[in-house]
XYZ file of N, CA, C and O in Angstrom:
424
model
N 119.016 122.882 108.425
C 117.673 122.826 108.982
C 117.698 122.442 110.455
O 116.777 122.778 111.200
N 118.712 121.764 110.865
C 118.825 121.288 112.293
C 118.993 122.462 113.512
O 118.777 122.488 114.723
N 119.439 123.298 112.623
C 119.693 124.752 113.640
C 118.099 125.619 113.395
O 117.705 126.596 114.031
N 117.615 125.128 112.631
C 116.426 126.241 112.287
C 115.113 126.127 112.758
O 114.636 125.147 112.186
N 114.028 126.778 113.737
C 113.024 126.182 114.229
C 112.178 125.703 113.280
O 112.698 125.783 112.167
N 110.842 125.133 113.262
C 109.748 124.550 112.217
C 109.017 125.944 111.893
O 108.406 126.007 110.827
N 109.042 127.345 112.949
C 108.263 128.426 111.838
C 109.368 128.859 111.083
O 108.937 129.491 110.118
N 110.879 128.796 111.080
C 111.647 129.474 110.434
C 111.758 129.176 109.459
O 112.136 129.946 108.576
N 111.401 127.678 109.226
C 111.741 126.604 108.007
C 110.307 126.884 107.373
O 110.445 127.142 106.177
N 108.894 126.920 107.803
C 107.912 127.149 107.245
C 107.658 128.399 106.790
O 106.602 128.482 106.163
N 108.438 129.645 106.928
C 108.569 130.663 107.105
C 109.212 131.189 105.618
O 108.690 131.965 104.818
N 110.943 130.277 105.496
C 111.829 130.946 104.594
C 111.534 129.528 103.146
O 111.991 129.633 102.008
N 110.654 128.295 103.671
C 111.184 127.399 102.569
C 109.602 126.913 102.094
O 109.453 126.756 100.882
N 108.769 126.740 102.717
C 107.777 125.814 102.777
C 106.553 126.431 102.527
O 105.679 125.916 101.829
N 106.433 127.811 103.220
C 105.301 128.598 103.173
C 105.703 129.452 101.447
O 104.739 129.311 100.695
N 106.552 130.021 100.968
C 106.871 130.562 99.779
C 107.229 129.546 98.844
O 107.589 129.960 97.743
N 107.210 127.945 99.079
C 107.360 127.375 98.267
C 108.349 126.692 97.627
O 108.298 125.855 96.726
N 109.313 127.203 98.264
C 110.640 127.497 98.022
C 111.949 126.028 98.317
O 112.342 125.689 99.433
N 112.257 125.585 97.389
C 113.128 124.045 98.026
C 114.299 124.110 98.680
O 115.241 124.871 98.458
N 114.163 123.018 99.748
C 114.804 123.123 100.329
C 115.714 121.271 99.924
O 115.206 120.306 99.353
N 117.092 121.409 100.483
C 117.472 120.673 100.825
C 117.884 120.033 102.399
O 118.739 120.747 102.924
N 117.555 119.093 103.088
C 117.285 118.447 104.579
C 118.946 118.161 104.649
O 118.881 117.021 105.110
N 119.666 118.290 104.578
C 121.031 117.500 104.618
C 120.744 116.529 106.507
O 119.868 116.864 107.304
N 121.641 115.512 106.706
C 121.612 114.660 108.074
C 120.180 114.579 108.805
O 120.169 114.650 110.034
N 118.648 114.394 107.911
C 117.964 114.314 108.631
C 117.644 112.757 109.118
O 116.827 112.389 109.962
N 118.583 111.938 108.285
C 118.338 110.501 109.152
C 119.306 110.334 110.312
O 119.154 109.438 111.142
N 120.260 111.170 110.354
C 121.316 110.634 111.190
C 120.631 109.649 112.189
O 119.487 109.695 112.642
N 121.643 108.735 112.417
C 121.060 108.230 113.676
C 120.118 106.931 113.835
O 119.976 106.152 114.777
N 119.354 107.012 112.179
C 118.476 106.354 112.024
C 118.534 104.968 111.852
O 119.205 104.585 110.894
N 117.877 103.942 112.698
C 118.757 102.403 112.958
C 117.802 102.477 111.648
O 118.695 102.144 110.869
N 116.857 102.627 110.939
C 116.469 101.973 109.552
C 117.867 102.237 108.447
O 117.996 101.381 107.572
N 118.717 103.189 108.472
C 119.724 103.028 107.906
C 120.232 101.604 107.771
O 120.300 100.922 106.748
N 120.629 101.248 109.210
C 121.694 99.995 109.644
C 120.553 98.706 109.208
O 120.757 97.752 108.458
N 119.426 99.034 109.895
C 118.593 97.500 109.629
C 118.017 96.846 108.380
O 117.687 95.668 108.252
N 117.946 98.041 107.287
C 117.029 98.117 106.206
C 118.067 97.861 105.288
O 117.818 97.253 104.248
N 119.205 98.256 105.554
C 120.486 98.071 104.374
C 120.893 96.531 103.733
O 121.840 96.318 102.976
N 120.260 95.878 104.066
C 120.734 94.395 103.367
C 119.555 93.540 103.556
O 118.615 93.573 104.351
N 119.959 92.592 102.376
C 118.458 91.005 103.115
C 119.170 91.138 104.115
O 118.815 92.096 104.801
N 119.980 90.619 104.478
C 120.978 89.996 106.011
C 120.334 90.738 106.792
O 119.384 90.395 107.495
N 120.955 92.098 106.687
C 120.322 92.964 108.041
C 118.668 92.645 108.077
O 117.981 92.139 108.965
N 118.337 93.122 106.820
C 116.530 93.009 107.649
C 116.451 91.179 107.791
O 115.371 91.180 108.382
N 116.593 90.571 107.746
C 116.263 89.139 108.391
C 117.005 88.795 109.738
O 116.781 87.778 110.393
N 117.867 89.721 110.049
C 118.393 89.405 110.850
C 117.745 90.051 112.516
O 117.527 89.437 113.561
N 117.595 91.425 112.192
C 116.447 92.170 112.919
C 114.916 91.829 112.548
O 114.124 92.379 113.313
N 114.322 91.033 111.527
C 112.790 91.077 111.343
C 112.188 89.802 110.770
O 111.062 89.563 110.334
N 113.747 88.740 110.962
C 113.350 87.484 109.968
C 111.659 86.830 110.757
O 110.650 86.387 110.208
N 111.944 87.011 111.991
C 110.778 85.922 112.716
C 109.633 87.339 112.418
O 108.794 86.869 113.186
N 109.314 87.962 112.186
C 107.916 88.981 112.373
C 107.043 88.720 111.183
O 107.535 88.645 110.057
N 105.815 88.586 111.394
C 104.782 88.443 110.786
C 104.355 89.122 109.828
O 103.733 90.092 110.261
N 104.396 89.071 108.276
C 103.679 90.017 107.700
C 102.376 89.283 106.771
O 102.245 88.088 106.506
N 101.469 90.450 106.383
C 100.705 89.752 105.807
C 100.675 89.669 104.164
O 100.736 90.663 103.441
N 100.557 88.141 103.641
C 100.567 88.584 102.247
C 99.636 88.549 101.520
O 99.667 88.766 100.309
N 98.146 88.107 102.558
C 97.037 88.035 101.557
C 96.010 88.049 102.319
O 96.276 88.300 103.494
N 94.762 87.844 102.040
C 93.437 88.166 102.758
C 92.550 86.946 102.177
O 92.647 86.453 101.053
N 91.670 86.580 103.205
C 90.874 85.690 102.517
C 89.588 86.214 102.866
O 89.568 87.120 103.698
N 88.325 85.735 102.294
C 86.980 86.733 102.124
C 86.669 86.278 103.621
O 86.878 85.151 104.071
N 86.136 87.354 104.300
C 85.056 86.703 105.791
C 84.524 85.550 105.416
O 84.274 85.256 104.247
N 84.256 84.582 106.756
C 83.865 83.437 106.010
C 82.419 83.642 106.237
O 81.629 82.930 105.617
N 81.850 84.833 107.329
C 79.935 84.629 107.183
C 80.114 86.734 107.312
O 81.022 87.542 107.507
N 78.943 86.757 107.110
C 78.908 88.386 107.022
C 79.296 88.753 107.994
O 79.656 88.017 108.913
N 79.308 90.323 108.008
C 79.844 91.204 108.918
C 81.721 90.792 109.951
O 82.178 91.487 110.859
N 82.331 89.578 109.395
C 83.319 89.422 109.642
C 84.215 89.923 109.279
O 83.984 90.510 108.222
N 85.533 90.049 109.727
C 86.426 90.560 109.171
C 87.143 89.494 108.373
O 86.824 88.315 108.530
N 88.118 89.855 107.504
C 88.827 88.856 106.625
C 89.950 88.612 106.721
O 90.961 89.310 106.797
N 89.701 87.223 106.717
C 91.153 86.502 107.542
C 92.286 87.132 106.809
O 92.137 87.538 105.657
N 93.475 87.227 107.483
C 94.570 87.708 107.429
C 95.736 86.123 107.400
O 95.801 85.193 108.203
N 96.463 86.369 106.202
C 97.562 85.356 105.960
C 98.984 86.273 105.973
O 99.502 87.162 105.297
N 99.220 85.628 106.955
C 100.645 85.843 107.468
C 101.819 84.815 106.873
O 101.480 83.701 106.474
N 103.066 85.193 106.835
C 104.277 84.810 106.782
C 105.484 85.363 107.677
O 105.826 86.440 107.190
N 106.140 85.096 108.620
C 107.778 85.332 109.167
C 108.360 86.198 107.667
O 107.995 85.958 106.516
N 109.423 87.314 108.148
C 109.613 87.455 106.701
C 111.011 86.700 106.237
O 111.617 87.093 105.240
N 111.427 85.705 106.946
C 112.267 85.028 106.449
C 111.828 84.349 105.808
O 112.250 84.348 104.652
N 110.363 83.061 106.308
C 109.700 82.100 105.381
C 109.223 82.679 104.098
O 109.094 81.919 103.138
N 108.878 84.256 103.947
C 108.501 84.696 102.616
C 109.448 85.071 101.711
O 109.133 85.166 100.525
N 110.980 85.387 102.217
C 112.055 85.640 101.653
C 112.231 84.315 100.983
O 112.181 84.352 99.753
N 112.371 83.490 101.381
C 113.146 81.896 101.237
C 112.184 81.234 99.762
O 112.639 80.654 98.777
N 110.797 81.573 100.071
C 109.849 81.594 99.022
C 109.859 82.273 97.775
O 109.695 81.687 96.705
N 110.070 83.640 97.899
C 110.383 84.409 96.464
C 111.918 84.035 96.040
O 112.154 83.700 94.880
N 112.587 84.080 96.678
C 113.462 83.249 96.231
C 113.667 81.763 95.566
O 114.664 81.579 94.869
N 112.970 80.978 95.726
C 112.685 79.710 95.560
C 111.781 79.675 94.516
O 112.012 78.883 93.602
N 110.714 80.434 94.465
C 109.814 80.389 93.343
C 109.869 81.264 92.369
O 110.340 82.384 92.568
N 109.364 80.856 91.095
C 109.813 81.917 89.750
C 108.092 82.011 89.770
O 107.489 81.001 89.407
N 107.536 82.861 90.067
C 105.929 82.833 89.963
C 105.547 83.897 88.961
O 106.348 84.807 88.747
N 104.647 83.865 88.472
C 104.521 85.069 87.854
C 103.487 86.185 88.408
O 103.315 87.373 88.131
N 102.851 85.250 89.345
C 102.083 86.335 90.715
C 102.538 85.760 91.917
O 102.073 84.735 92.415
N 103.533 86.498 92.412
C 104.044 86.323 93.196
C 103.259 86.940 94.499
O 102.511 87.911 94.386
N 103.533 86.199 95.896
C 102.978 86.731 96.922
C 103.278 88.260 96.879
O 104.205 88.471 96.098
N 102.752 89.508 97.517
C 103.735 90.451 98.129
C 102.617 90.876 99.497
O 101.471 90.794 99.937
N 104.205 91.451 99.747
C 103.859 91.756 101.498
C 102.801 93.127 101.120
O 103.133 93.903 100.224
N 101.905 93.264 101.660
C 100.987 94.419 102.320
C 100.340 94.536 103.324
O 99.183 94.202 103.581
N 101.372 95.191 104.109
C 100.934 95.080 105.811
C 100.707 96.947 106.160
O 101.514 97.870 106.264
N 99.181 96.861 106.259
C 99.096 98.125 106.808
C 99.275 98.587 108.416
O 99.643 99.689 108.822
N 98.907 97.426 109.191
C 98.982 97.393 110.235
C 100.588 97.206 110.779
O 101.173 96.141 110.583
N 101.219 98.302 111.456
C 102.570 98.522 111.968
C 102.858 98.573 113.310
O 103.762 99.190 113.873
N 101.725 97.635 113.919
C 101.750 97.402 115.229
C 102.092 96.351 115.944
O 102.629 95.444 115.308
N 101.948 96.205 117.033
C 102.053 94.649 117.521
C 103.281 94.067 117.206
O 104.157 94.825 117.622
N 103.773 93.067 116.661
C 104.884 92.447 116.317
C 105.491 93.759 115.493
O 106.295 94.472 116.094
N 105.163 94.051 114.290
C 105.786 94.882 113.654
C 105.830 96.270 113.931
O 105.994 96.969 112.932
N 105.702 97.005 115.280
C 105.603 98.239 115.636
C 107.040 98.651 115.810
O 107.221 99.794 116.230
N 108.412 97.673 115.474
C 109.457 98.096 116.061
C 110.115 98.650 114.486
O 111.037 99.455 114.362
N 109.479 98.081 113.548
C 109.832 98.952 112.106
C 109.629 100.709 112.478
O 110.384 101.678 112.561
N 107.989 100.426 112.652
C 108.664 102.596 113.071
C 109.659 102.443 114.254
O 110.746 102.689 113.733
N 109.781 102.284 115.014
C 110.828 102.582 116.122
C 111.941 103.185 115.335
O 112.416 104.312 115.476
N 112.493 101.693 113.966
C 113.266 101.955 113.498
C 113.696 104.283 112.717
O 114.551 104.689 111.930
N 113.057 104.727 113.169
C 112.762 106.474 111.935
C 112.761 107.147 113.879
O 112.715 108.368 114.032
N 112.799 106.470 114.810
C 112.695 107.256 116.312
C 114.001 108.591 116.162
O 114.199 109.368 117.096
């Protein structure tokens, strides 16, 4: 696919339906290297902010507070705790502190 333009590929695989296999489309990709271990991701993302919960606006028309954790302090936590509702991360927002996760797919 790396030799093939996007109408050739939409053309012979995508437009007829037809499967394809991508072979080396991450090459390159530091989410390979960073994403591959706790170690690695704490080591590239331990201090970054994610959020693990929301609390209600506190008067109308507000927005709702956002609870953050480092994801080392939330690692160290699921680890530490046997919960049976456990925090989890849901961070839609991939900006700001955490905008360097996409970087990571550049």
């Amino acid at each position: 696919a790396s030799k093939m333009s996007s109408a050739e590929f939409a053309e012979q695989f995508s437009g007829p339906g037809r499967p394809a296999m991508i072979l080396g489309a991450l090459d390159g990709c530091k989410a390979l290297e960073r994403w591959s271990s706790r170690e690695a991701m704490l080591e590239h993302y331990g201090d970054v902010p994610f959020k693990i919960s929301e609390i209600a606006p506190p008067f109308a028309g507000a927005q709702p507070l956002r609870v953050e954790l480092p994801l080392r302090l939330y690692v160290d936590i699921v680890e530490e705790t046997a919960a049976d509702f456990p925090f989890y991360i849901f961070e839609r927002e991939l900006c700001g502190p955490r905008a360097q996760l996409m970087e990571d797919f550049e």
